[in-house]
CSV table of C-alpha atoms in Angstrom, one decimal:
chain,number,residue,atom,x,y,z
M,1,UNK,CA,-49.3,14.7,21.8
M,2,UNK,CA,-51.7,16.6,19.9
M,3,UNK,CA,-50.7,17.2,15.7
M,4,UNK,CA,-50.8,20.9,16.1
M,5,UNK,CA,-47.7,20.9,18.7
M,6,UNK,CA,-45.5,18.2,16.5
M,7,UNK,CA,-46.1,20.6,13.9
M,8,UNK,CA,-44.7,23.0,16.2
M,9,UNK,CA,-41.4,21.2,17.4
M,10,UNK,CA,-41.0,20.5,13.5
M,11,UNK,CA,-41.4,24.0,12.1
M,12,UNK,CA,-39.2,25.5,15.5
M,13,UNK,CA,-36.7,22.7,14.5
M,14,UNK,CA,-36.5,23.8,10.5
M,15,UNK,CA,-36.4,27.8,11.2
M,16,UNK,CA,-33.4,27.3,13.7
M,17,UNK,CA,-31.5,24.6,12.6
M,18,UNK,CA,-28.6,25.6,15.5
M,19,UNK,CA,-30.9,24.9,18.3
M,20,UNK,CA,-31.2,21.2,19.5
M,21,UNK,CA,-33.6,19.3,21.2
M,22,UNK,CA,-33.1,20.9,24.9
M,23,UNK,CA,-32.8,24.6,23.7
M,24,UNK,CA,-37.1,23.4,21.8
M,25,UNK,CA,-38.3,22.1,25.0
M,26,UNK,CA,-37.4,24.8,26.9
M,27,UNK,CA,-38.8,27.2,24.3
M,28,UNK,CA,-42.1,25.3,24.8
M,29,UNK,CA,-42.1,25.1,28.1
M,30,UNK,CA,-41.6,29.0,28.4
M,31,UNK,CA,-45.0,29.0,25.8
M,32,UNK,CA,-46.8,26.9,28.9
M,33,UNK,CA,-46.3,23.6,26.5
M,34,UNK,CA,-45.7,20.8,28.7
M,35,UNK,CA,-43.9,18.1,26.6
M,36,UNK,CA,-40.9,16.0,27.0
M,37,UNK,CA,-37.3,16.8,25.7
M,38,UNK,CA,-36.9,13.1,24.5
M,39,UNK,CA,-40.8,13.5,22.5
M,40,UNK,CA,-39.1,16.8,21.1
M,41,UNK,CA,-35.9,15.3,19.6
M,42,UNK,CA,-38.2,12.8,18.3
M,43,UNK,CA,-40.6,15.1,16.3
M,44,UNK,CA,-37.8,17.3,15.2
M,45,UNK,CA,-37.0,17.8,11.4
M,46,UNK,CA,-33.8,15.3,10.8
M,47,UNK,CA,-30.7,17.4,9.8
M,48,UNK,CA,-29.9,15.9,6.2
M,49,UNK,CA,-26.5,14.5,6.3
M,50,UNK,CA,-24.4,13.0,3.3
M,51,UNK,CA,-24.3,9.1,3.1
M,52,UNK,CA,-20.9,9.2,3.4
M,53,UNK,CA,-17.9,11.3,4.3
M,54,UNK,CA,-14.6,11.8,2.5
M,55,UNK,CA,-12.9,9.7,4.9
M,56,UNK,CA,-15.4,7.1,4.4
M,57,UNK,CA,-15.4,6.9,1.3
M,58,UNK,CA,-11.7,6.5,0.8
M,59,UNK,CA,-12.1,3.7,3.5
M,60,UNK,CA,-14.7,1.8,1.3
M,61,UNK,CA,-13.1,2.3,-2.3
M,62,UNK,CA,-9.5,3.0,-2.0
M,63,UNK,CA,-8.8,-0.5,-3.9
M,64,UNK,CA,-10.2,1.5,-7.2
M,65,UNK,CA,-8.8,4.8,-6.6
M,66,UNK,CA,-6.0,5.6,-8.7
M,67,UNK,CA,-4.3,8.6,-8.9
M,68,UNK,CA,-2.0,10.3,-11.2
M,69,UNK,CA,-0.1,13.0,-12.0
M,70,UNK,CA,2.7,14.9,-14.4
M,71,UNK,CA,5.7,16.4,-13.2
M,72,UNK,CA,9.0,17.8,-14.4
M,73,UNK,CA,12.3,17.1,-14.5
M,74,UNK,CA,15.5,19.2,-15.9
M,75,UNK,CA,18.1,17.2,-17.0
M,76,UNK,CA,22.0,18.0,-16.8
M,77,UNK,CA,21.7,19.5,-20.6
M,78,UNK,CA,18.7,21.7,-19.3
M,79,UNK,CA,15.9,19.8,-21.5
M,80,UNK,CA,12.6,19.2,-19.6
M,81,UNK,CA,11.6,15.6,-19.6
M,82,UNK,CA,7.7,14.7,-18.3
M,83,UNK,CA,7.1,12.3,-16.0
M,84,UNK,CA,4.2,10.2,-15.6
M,85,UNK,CA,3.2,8.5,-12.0
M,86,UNK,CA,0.5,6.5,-11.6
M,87,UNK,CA,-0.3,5.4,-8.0
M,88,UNK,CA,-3.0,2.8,-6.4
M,89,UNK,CA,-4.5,3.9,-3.1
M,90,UNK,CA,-5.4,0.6,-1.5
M,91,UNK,CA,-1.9,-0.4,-0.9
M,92,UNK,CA,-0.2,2.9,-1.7
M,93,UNK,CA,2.0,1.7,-4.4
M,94,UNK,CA,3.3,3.0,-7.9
M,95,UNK,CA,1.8,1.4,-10.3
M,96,UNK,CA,3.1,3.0,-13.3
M,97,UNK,CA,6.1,5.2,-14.0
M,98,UNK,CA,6.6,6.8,-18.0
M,99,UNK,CA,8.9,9.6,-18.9
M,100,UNK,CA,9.1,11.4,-22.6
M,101,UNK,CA,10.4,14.8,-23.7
M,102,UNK,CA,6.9,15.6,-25.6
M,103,UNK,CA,3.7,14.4,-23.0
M,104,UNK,CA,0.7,14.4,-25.4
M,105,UNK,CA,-2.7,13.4,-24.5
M,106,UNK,CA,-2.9,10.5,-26.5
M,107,UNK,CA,0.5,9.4,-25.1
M,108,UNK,CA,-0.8,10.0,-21.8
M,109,UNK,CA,-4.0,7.6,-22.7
M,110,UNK,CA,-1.8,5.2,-24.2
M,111,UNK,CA,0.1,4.8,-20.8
M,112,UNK,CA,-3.0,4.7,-19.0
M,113,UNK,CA,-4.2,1.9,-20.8
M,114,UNK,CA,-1.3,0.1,-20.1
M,115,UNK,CA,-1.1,0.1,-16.7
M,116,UNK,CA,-4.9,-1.4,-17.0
M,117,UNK,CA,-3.4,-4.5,-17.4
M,118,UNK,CA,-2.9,-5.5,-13.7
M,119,UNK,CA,-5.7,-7.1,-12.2
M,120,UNK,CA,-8.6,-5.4,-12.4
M,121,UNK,CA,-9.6,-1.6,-13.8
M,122,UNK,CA,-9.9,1.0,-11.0
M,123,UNK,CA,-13.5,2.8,-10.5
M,124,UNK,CA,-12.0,6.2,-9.7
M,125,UNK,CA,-9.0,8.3,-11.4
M,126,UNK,CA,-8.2,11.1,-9.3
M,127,UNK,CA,-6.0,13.8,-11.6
M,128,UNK,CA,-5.2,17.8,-12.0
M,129,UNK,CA,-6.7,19.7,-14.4
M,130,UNK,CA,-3.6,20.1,-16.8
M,131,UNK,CA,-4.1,21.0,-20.3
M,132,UNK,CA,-2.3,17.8,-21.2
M,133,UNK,CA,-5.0,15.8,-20.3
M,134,UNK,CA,-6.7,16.6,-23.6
M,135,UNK,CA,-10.1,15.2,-25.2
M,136,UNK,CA,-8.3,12.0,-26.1
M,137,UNK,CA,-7.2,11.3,-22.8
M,138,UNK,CA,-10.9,12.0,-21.7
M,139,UNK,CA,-12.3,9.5,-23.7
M,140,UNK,CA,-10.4,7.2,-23.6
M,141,UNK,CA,-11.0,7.2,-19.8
M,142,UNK,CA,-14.9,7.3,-20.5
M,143,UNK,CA,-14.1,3.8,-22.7
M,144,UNK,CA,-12.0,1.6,-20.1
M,145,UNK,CA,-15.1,2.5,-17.8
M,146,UNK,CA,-13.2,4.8,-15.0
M,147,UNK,CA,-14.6,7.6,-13.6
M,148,UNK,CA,-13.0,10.7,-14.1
M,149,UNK,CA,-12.5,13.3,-11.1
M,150,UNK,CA,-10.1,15.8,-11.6
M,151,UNK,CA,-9.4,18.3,-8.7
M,152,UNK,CA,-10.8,21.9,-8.3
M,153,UNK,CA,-8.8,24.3,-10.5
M,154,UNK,CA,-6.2,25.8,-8.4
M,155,UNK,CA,-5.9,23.5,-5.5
M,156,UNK,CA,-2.5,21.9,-4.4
């Protein structure tokens, strides 16, 4: 197969990235090109894919995921009280459980580092975006050596 029609196949393949291998033979054959449909899907421009997809990824990692997450509780005198869950995502399991009337983000830290103590630090924290989380907490995430990945502002 000459250069000049693998060229061809390629730049069909990039300008309509819908059309599949049997949809560019047949184009060529209608041109009077006489080529095969398996040469075609072999000279066409790969389709870049991501390494891995979500569900992957949580397959291969979810021993160092952690996630965690504030919420709020009224008590019988109507005060708020804060708690704090932290949950592993390899076995599915609470790790850590705080509660305080005043969440701060070096309290928050300062719970997260002691739930590090089990037996080994997690590679991922998955967290909202509340404004408790403050720079303290940040960094003290950056120190322990987890990667930080809060969740797109406004999702569930």
């Amino acid at each position: 197969m000459s250069l000049e029609i693998r060229r061809l196949i390629r730049e069909m393949s990039i300008a309509n990235p819908l059309w599949g291998a049997p949809r560019i033979h047949g184009e060529l054959l209608k041109l009077g090109i006489n080529v095969g449909q398996t040469s075609v899907a072999k000279y066409m421009a790969g389709r870049w894919r991501p390494p891995q997809g979500w569900k992957t990824f949580l397959r291969n990692h979810a021993d160092g995921i952690v996630a965690m997450d504030l919420f709020v509780v009224p008590t019988i005198s109507f005060r708020l009280l804060y708690g704090l869950l932290i949950m592993g995502h390899g076995r599915r399991q609470i790790l850590w459980f705080g509660a305080t009337a005043h969440p701060t983000a070096e309290w928050i830290a300062n719970q997260l580092t002691e739930d590090c103590g089990w037996e080994q630090i997690p590679r991922y924290l998955i967290r909202d975006r509340d404004g408790a989380y403050g720079e303290i907490f940040v960094r003290r995430v950056r120190s322990i050596g987890i990667r930080d990945g809060p969740t797109s502002p406004r999702s569930p």
